[in-house]
Short mmCIF file of C-alpha atoms and ligand atoms in Angstrom, two decimals:
data_model
loop_
_atom_site.label_atom_id
_atom_site.label_comp_id
_atom_site.label_asym_id
_atom_site.label_seq_id
_atom_site.Cartn_x
_atom_site.Cartn_y
_atom_site.Cartn_z
CA MET M 22 -11.64 -42.90 16.37
CA LYS M 23 -15.37 -42.98 15.09
CA LYS M 24 -15.29 -40.26 17.71
CA LEU M 25 -12.68 -38.43 17.70
CA LEU M 26 -13.11 -37.52 13.93
CA PRO M 27 -15.72 -35.21 14.74
CA LEU M 28 -13.66 -33.41 17.48
CA LEU M 29 -10.82 -33.63 14.85
CA LEU M 30 -12.17 -31.85 12.38
CA PHE M 31 -13.55 -28.79 14.54
CA ILE M 32 -10.34 -28.56 15.84
CA ILE M 33 -9.32 -28.46 11.96
CA THR M 34 -11.68 -26.17 11.03
CA ILE M 35 -11.33 -23.95 14.02
CA GLN M 36 -7.00 -24.03 13.33
CA THR M 37 -7.84 -22.98 9.16
CA LYS M 38 -9.58 -20.10 10.14
CA ALA M 39 -7.68 -19.06 12.75
CA GLN M 40 -5.12 -18.52 10.09
CA GLN M 41 -6.40 -16.96 7.41
CA VAL M 42 -5.51 -13.53 7.44
CA PHE M 43 -6.41 -10.94 4.80
CA VAL M 44 -3.55 -8.26 4.29
CA ASP M 45 -3.62 -5.11 2.17
CA THR M 46 -0.14 -3.10 2.36
CA HIS M 47 -1.23 0.46 1.06
CA ASN M 48 -4.33 2.77 1.94
CA ASP M 49 -3.79 6.30 2.12
CA ILE M 50 -7.32 7.35 3.90
CA LEU M 51 -5.98 7.78 6.94
CA SER M 52 -4.52 11.64 5.11
CA ASN M 53 -7.72 12.00 3.29
CA GLU M 54 -9.73 11.37 6.89
CA LEU M 55 -7.87 14.37 8.19
CA ILE M 56 -8.90 16.44 5.77
CA THR M 57 -12.52 15.47 4.73
CA GLY M 58 -13.19 14.94 8.82
CA TYR M 59 -15.02 11.23 7.78
CA ASP M 60 -15.76 8.96 10.61
CA ILE M 61 -14.38 5.58 9.05
CA GLY M 62 -16.13 3.57 11.95
CA LYS M 63 -18.87 4.18 10.11
CA LEU M 64 -20.73 2.80 6.11
CA GLN M 65 -19.06 6.18 3.77
CA GLN M 66 -20.60 6.38 0.32
CA GLU M 67 -17.73 9.02 -0.24
CA GLY M 68 -13.86 6.84 -0.54
CA ASN M 69 -12.99 3.63 -0.72
CA PHE M 70 -12.44 2.58 3.26
CA ASP M 71 -14.23 2.42 6.58
CA LEU M 72 -14.37 0.15 9.00
CA VAL M 73 -17.67 -1.53 7.57
CA ARG M 74 -16.81 -2.20 4.22
CA ALA M 75 -13.14 -3.61 5.05
CA LYS M 76 -16.13 -6.10 7.33
CA GLN M 77 -17.23 -7.26 4.40
CA GLY M 78 -14.83 -7.44 1.95
CA GLY M 79 -12.64 -9.85 4.64
CA LEU M 80 -9.85 -7.95 4.96
CA ASN M 81 -8.60 -7.90 8.57
CA ALA M 82 -5.33 -6.11 8.50
CA GLN M 83 -4.38 -2.97 7.23
CA VAL M 84 -1.42 -1.08 6.85
CA PHE M 85 -2.27 2.23 6.63
CA SER M 86 -0.44 4.87 5.33
CA ILE M 87 1.08 7.99 7.16
CA TRP M 88 1.59 10.41 4.04
CA CYS M 89 2.22 14.22 3.02
CA GLY M 90 3.48 15.62 0.34
CA GLU M 91 6.58 16.73 -0.60
CA GLN M 92 5.60 20.77 0.24
CA TYR M 93 5.86 19.05 3.81
CA GLY M 94 9.66 18.99 4.62
CA THR M 95 11.73 19.78 7.53
CA GLY M 96 9.90 21.30 9.93
CA THR M 97 6.73 20.19 9.17
CA ALA M 98 6.84 17.05 7.53
CA PHE M 99 7.44 14.44 10.63
CA GLY M 100 4.40 16.69 11.96
CA MET M 101 1.76 15.32 9.54
CA ALA M 102 3.60 12.09 10.46
CA THR M 103 2.63 12.54 14.14
CA ARG M 104 -1.31 13.72 13.21
CA GLU M 105 -1.67 10.68 11.10
CA ILE M 106 -0.90 8.28 13.99
CA ASP M 107 -2.54 10.15 16.21
CA SER M 108 -5.67 9.88 14.05
CA LEU M 109 -5.54 6.49 13.92
CA ASN M 110 -5.01 6.05 17.75
CA ALA M 111 -8.09 8.51 18.05
CA LEU M 112 -10.09 5.19 15.44
CA ILE M 113 -8.76 2.36 17.78
CA LYS M 114 -9.70 4.37 20.97
CA ARG M 115 -13.12 5.07 19.05
CA TYR M 116 -14.11 1.64 18.15
CA PRO M 117 -11.80 -0.73 20.16
CA SER M 118 -13.59 -3.91 19.98
CA ARG M 119 -13.31 -3.72 16.54
CA ILE M 120 -9.86 -2.12 15.39
CA THR M 121 -6.39 -2.58 17.19
CA LEU M 122 -2.83 -1.81 16.30
CA VAL M 123 -0.65 -4.48 16.04
CA ARG M 124 3.33 -4.74 15.40
CA ASN M 125 4.69 -8.31 14.38
CA SER M 126 2.65 -11.39 13.23
CA GLU M 127 1.75 -12.66 16.13
CA GLU M 128 0.16 -9.40 17.62
CA LEU M 129 -1.84 -9.79 14.40
CA LYS M 130 -2.58 -13.02 14.41
CA LYS M 131 -4.09 -12.46 17.56
CA ALA M 132 -6.40 -9.82 16.82
CA VAL M 133 -7.35 -11.45 13.54
CA LYS M 134 -8.39 -14.25 15.93
CA GLN M 135 -10.66 -11.76 17.91
CA ASN M 136 -12.18 -10.40 14.55
CA LYS M 137 -10.94 -7.46 15.34
CA LEU M 138 -9.31 -5.54 12.11
CA ALA M 139 -5.30 -5.67 12.74
CA ALA M 140 -3.57 -2.45 11.73
CA MET M 141 -0.56 -1.68 11.56
CA ILE M 142 1.49 1.23 10.21
CA GLY M 143 3.73 2.00 6.62
CA VAL M 144 5.18 5.64 7.21
CA GLU M 145 5.28 6.84 3.20
CA GLY M 146 8.16 8.72 2.20
CA GLY M 147 11.43 9.00 3.89
CA HIS M 148 10.89 13.60 3.00
CA MET M 149 8.76 12.41 6.67
CA ILE M 150 11.57 11.54 8.76
CA GLU M 151 13.41 15.27 7.73
CA ASP M 152 16.75 13.51 7.42
CA ARG M 153 16.85 12.97 11.65
CA MET M 154 17.73 9.01 12.36
CA ASP M 155 16.27 10.03 16.29
CA TYR M 156 12.68 10.52 14.51
CA LEU M 157 13.05 7.42 12.58
CA ASP M 158 13.61 5.75 16.15
CA SER M 159 10.60 8.12 17.24
CA LEU M 160 8.20 6.68 14.65
CA ALA M 161 9.40 2.73 14.89
CA LYS M 162 8.29 3.03 18.64
CA ARG M 163 4.78 4.77 17.74
CA GLY M 164 4.23 1.01 14.84
CA MET M 165 5.48 2.05 11.95
CA ARG M 166 6.74 -1.12 10.86
CA TYR M 167 7.63 -0.13 7.12
CA LEU M 168 9.53 3.03 5.31
CA THR M 169 8.62 3.83 1.79
CA LEU M 170 12.41 5.51 1.20
CA THR M 171 10.99 8.13 -1.02
CA TRP M 172 7.89 8.79 -2.02
CA ASN M 173 7.88 10.87 -5.57
CA ASN M 174 10.59 13.10 -4.29
CA SER M 175 13.89 12.47 -3.51
CA THR M 176 15.67 12.81 -0.31
CA THR M 177 18.99 14.20 0.43
CA TRP M 178 19.86 10.62 0.91
CA ALA M 179 17.72 8.63 -1.68
CA THR M 180 16.76 9.32 -5.12
CA SER M 181 12.88 8.11 -6.49
CA ALA M 182 11.53 6.80 -9.41
CA ARG M 183 10.60 10.46 -10.22
CA ASP M 184 13.68 12.50 -10.22
CA GLU M 185 15.69 9.37 -11.19
CA THR M 186 13.42 9.29 -14.78
CA ARG M 187 12.20 13.00 -14.89
CA ASN M 188 14.48 14.87 -13.40
CA LYS M 189 18.49 12.35 -14.24
CA ASP M 190 19.73 16.11 -15.27
CA THR M 191 19.56 17.94 -12.42
CA THR M 192 19.48 15.22 -9.28
CA LYS M 193 23.23 15.49 -7.35
CA HIS M 194 22.73 12.14 -6.46
CA MET M 195 21.64 9.20 -7.28
CA GLY M 196 20.92 6.00 -5.14
CA LEU M 197 21.52 5.80 -1.29
CA THR M 198 23.97 8.07 0.33
CA GLU M 199 26.03 6.38 2.46
CA TYR M 200 23.45 8.16 5.63
CA GLY M 201 20.93 6.54 3.11
CA LYS M 202 22.63 3.30 4.06
CA GLN M 203 23.09 3.96 7.65
CA ILE M 204 19.47 4.71 7.47
CA VAL M 205 18.28 1.29 5.88
CA ARG M 206 20.96 -0.46 8.10
CA HIS M 207 18.76 0.79 11.50
CA MET M 208 15.71 -0.25 10.23
CA ASN M 209 16.35 -3.55 9.63
CA GLU M 210 17.78 -3.16 13.88
CA LEU M 211 13.95 -2.08 14.37
CA GLY M 212 12.05 -4.53 12.84
CA VAL M 213 10.79 -1.24 10.43
CA MET M 214 10.66 -3.19 6.51
CA VAL M 215 11.78 -1.26 3.44
CA ASP M 216 10.00 -0.58 1.06
CA VAL M 217 11.05 0.15 -2.49
CA SER M 218 7.77 1.41 -4.04
CA HIS M 219 8.41 4.90 -5.55
CA VAL M 220 12.16 4.31 -5.27
CA GLY M 221 14.81 4.82 -8.66
CA GLU M 222 16.47 2.05 -9.53
CA ARG M 223 19.64 2.83 -7.88
CA THR M 224 17.70 3.49 -4.76
CA PHE M 225 16.21 0.24 -5.10
CA TYR M 226 19.76 -1.76 -5.93
CA ASP M 227 21.26 -0.24 -3.33
CA ALA M 228 18.46 -0.92 -0.78
CA ILE M 229 18.44 -4.65 -1.66
CA ALA M 230 21.88 -4.80 -1.89
CA THR M 231 22.15 -2.87 1.93
CA SER M 232 19.40 -4.37 3.72
CA THR M 233 20.27 -7.42 5.44
CA LYS M 234 16.45 -8.70 5.71
CA PRO M 235 13.64 -9.22 3.03
CA ILE M 236 12.44 -5.59 1.73
CA ILE M 237 8.82 -4.80 0.42
CA ALA M 238 7.26 -2.82 -2.30
CA SER M 239 3.94 -2.16 -1.30
CA HIS M 240 1.96 -0.92 -3.37
CA SER M 241 3.61 -1.09 -6.95
CA CYS M 242 3.04 -3.70 -10.00
CA VAL M 243 4.63 -5.19 -13.06
CA TYR M 244 6.59 -2.37 -15.40
CA ASN M 245 6.76 -5.08 -18.83
CA LEU M 246 2.76 -4.79 -18.86
CA ALA M 247 2.61 -1.37 -18.04
CA PRO M 248 5.68 0.76 -18.28
CA ASN M 249 5.17 3.32 -15.82
CA ARG M 250 8.20 4.17 -13.83
CA ARG M 251 6.41 3.35 -10.46
CA ASN M 252 6.60 0.03 -11.58
CA LEU M 253 8.87 -2.98 -11.62
CA LYS M 254 11.04 -4.60 -14.30
CA ASP M 255 11.48 -8.13 -14.47
CA ASP M 256 15.14 -7.51 -12.91
CA GLN M 257 14.16 -5.90 -10.14
CA LEU M 258 11.44 -8.54 -9.69
CA LYS M 259 13.95 -11.00 -9.98
CA ALA M 260 16.26 -9.87 -7.43
CA ILE M 261 13.02 -9.58 -4.71
CA GLY M 262 12.68 -12.81 -5.25
CA LYS M 263 16.32 -13.68 -4.78
CA ASN M 264 16.29 -11.47 -1.45
CA GLY M 265 13.25 -13.55 -0.10
CA GLY M 266 11.27 -10.19 -0.50
CA VAL M 267 7.64 -9.67 -1.88
CA VAL M 268 5.75 -7.39 -4.21
CA PHE M 269 1.94 -6.61 -3.11
CA VAL M 270 0.19 -5.13 -6.60
CA ASN M 271 -1.60 -1.54 -6.83
CA PHE M 272 -4.72 -1.54 -7.89
CA TYR M 273 -4.49 1.59 -9.02
CA SER M 274 -5.61 1.70 -13.40
CA ALA M 275 -2.90 4.06 -14.10
CA PHE M 276 -0.04 1.11 -13.27
CA VAL M 277 -2.43 -2.09 -13.97
CA ASP M 278 -3.27 -0.81 -18.04
CA SER M 279 -0.42 0.93 -20.06
CA THR M 280 -3.43 2.79 -21.92
CA PHE M 281 -5.17 4.02 -19.28
CA ASP M 282 -3.20 7.34 -19.09
CA SER M 283 -3.65 7.85 -22.77
CA LYS M 284 -7.37 8.62 -22.52
CA ASP M 285 -6.83 9.34 -18.90
CA ASN M 286 -5.22 12.59 -19.77
CA PRO M 287 -7.14 14.67 -22.26
CA PHE M 288 -10.35 14.18 -20.19
CA LEU M 289 -8.11 16.24 -17.38
CA ARG M 290 -7.14 18.41 -19.84
CA GLN M 291 -10.68 19.30 -20.68
CA HIS M 292 -12.16 19.15 -16.75
CA ARG M 293 -8.60 21.78 -15.96
CA LYS M 294 -11.22 24.30 -14.09
CA GLU M 295 -12.81 22.21 -12.48
CA ARG M 296 -10.62 20.28 -11.08
CA ASP M 297 -8.91 23.53 -10.15
CA SER M 298 -11.33 24.98 -8.18
CA LEU M 299 -11.65 21.39 -6.22
CA PHE M 300 -8.41 21.84 -5.67
CA THR M 301 -8.72 25.03 -3.50
CA ILE M 302 -11.68 22.87 -1.45
CA TYR M 303 -9.21 19.51 -0.37
CA HIS M 304 -5.62 21.26 -1.34
CA ASP M 305 -5.52 18.23 -2.41
CA GLU M 306 -4.76 16.70 -6.18
CA THR M 307 -5.26 12.80 -5.33
CA LEU M 308 -9.33 14.33 -2.99
CA ALA M 309 -9.53 16.51 -5.83
CA ASN M 310 -9.38 13.64 -8.64
CA ILE M 311 -11.28 11.55 -7.18
CA ARG M 312 -14.00 13.90 -6.33
CA LEU M 313 -14.05 14.64 -10.37
CA ASN M 314 -14.02 11.46 -11.02
CA ASN M 315 -17.27 10.77 -9.79
CA ILE M 316 -19.26 13.35 -11.01
CA TYR M 317 -18.26 12.57 -14.69
CA LYS M 318 -18.83 8.54 -13.99
CA ASP M 319 -20.20 8.00 -17.39
CA ILE M 320 -16.84 9.26 -19.28
CA THR M 321 -14.28 7.75 -16.79
CA ASP M 322 -15.78 4.14 -15.87
CA PRO M 323 -15.58 3.00 -18.82
CA MET M 324 -11.25 3.69 -19.46
CA ARG M 325 -11.33 1.68 -16.24
CA PRO M 326 -9.12 -1.76 -17.24
CA PRO M 327 -11.13 -5.06 -16.53
CA ILE M 328 -10.26 -6.72 -13.04
CA SER M 329 -8.59 -9.67 -15.13
CA LEU M 330 -5.81 -7.34 -16.40
CA LEU M 331 -4.43 -6.08 -12.36
CA VAL M 332 -4.92 -9.81 -11.96
CA LYS M 333 -2.34 -10.57 -14.90
CA HIS M 334 0.23 -8.89 -12.95
CA ILE M 335 -0.08 -10.97 -10.05
CA ASP M 336 -0.06 -14.05 -12.40
CA TYR M 337 2.84 -12.71 -14.48
CA ILE M 338 4.39 -11.92 -10.62
CA VAL M 339 3.93 -15.76 -9.21
CA LYS M 340 4.93 -16.94 -13.10
CA LEU M 341 8.55 -14.86 -12.85
CA ILE M 342 9.33 -15.14 -8.86
CA GLY M 343 7.23 -17.53 -7.18
CA ILE M 344 3.77 -17.97 -5.44
CA ASP M 345 6.09 -16.96 -2.13
CA HIS M 346 6.00 -13.07 -3.75
CA VAL M 347 3.57 -12.01 -4.14
CA GLY M 348 0.67 -9.75 -1.99
CA ILE M 349 -2.07 -7.19 -2.04
CA GLY M 350 -1.32 -3.14 -1.44
CA SER M 351 -4.40 -1.64 -3.18
CA ASP M 352 -3.75 2.05 -2.65
CA PHE M 353 -6.89 2.41 -2.12
CA ASP M 354 -7.96 6.23 -1.17
CA GLY M 355 -4.42 7.03 -2.83
CA SER M 356 -5.93 7.51 -6.77
CA GLU M 357 -8.66 8.36 -8.50
CA SER M 358 -9.24 4.95 -10.56
CA TYR M 359 -8.98 1.23 -10.02
CA PRO M 360 -9.93 -1.83 -12.37
CA LEU M 361 -14.17 -1.36 -13.03
CA GLY M 362 -15.30 -3.41 -10.49
CA LEU M 363 -13.56 -1.91 -7.02
CA ASP M 364 -15.03 0.54 -5.92
CA SER M 365 -14.12 -0.02 -2.08
CA VAL M 366 -12.43 -2.56 0.43
CA ALA M 367 -15.78 -4.64 0.19
CA ASP M 368 -15.02 -5.76 -3.27
CA TYR M 369 -11.71 -7.74 -2.95
CA PRO M 370 -13.49 -11.15 -3.30
CA LYS M 371 -13.75 -9.96 -7.09
CA VAL M 372 -10.10 -10.31 -7.29
CA PHE M 373 -9.89 -13.55 -5.46
CA ASP M 374 -12.67 -15.13 -7.69
CA ALA M 375 -10.84 -14.20 -10.77
CA LEU M 376 -7.50 -16.15 -9.24
CA ARG M 377 -9.79 -18.74 -8.76
CA ASP M 378 -11.42 -18.58 -12.22
CA ILE M 379 -7.55 -18.76 -13.82
CA GLY M 380 -6.61 -21.77 -11.38
CA TYR M 381 -4.90 -20.51 -8.28
CA SER M 382 -5.46 -23.21 -5.43
CA LYS M 383 -7.04 -22.11 -1.95
CA SER M 384 -3.56 -22.34 -0.59
CA ASP M 385 -2.10 -20.15 -3.75
CA ILE M 386 -4.88 -18.12 -2.98
CA ASP M 387 -3.97 -17.88 0.74
CA LYS M 388 -0.14 -17.29 0.06
CA ILE M 389 -1.26 -13.64 -1.99
CA LYS M 390 -4.08 -12.89 0.26
CA GLY M 391 -1.91 -12.72 3.87
CA GLY M 392 0.90 -15.69 3.97
CA ASN M 393 3.46 -14.03 2.48
CA PHE M 394 2.97 -10.55 3.95
CA LEU M 395 3.46 -12.80 7.60
CA ARG M 396 6.10 -13.93 6.38
CA VAL M 397 8.22 -11.54 5.71
CA LEU M 398 7.02 -9.45 8.64
CA LYS M 399 8.42 -12.09 11.06
CA ALA M 400 11.30 -12.05 8.78
CA ASN M 401 12.03 -8.18 9.75
CA THR M 402 10.60 -8.21 13.43
CA GLY M 403 11.77 -11.51 14.80
CA LYS M 404 8.05 -12.63 15.39
ZN1 LIG U 25 2.43 6.38 -3.55
#
């Protein structure tokens, strides 16, 4: 036995190492990269993501968001989705030893074992399938593993959080239509996870009642801590817990900190002209805001919440529905402000250090990092 002990310890170490998966379920770099043309295989000075900093931050699985704004619709939105997937595939072709596309938990774990970033595809916004079931099939075939039923804009078959609240009077239907329910059922068949981030409450409850598989919120926080329509109320969180789903917590300052907008809105108003001129360069609101924030770092940095407040959202979900239902969906490259210290994917360890500081064990943190995602992915894809 004495002789076997070192060997046994060696095997255990290898196995635990192989199992350590850290996934972020939401990053918007692909749509930005189409505009900026940056090679995210190399270290970049701008933006939150590249393969070099991902490695530094211990990230070994990333769901890349495929997204376009609501100005795209019939005849154009699906085309944007395919362009972004082409761009991801081009990145993978350029750096085959560092990144690979995966479609299920087994492939993900294999990629992590090979020391590659496991790249996955999540499509953000039902408008990108242009009301067509064959486009849903096509995106699933290319690797889509979640579809966010709506972005801020509603589709003809699902209503968004924005429209169910701000545009209540002009919205033609509420929740999922019969066709919307067919889409959810077909997603279940295809192994495409139902993502409820961005959807309205009516759509949320219709989707959870229709789906036969656990659902996810790929990038949302807690409404009770920051009452924003994009965040989830306690009853919604409880419903996700009951469904076996997972909430992946968003890092965006406005979703983390209820006081952020009251500081940020006057700043944006004050710098409206510069923001407008930046918009004419990028034709993208988020990119314009990111650049503006960088120019005025001395003003915008003090507005950022502390990491401890982000961790409160994680802890709140754990206390309400349990450790098995929370993960990380940073929304990096999708917004202009994150908690102070979280500047890029290199900084994730600070979040886990903060969790450790408030008493989270390694096995708890491993669930948050990747264990919960692997479970919900397997429950949807079958492997
Ligand atoms: Zn989003």
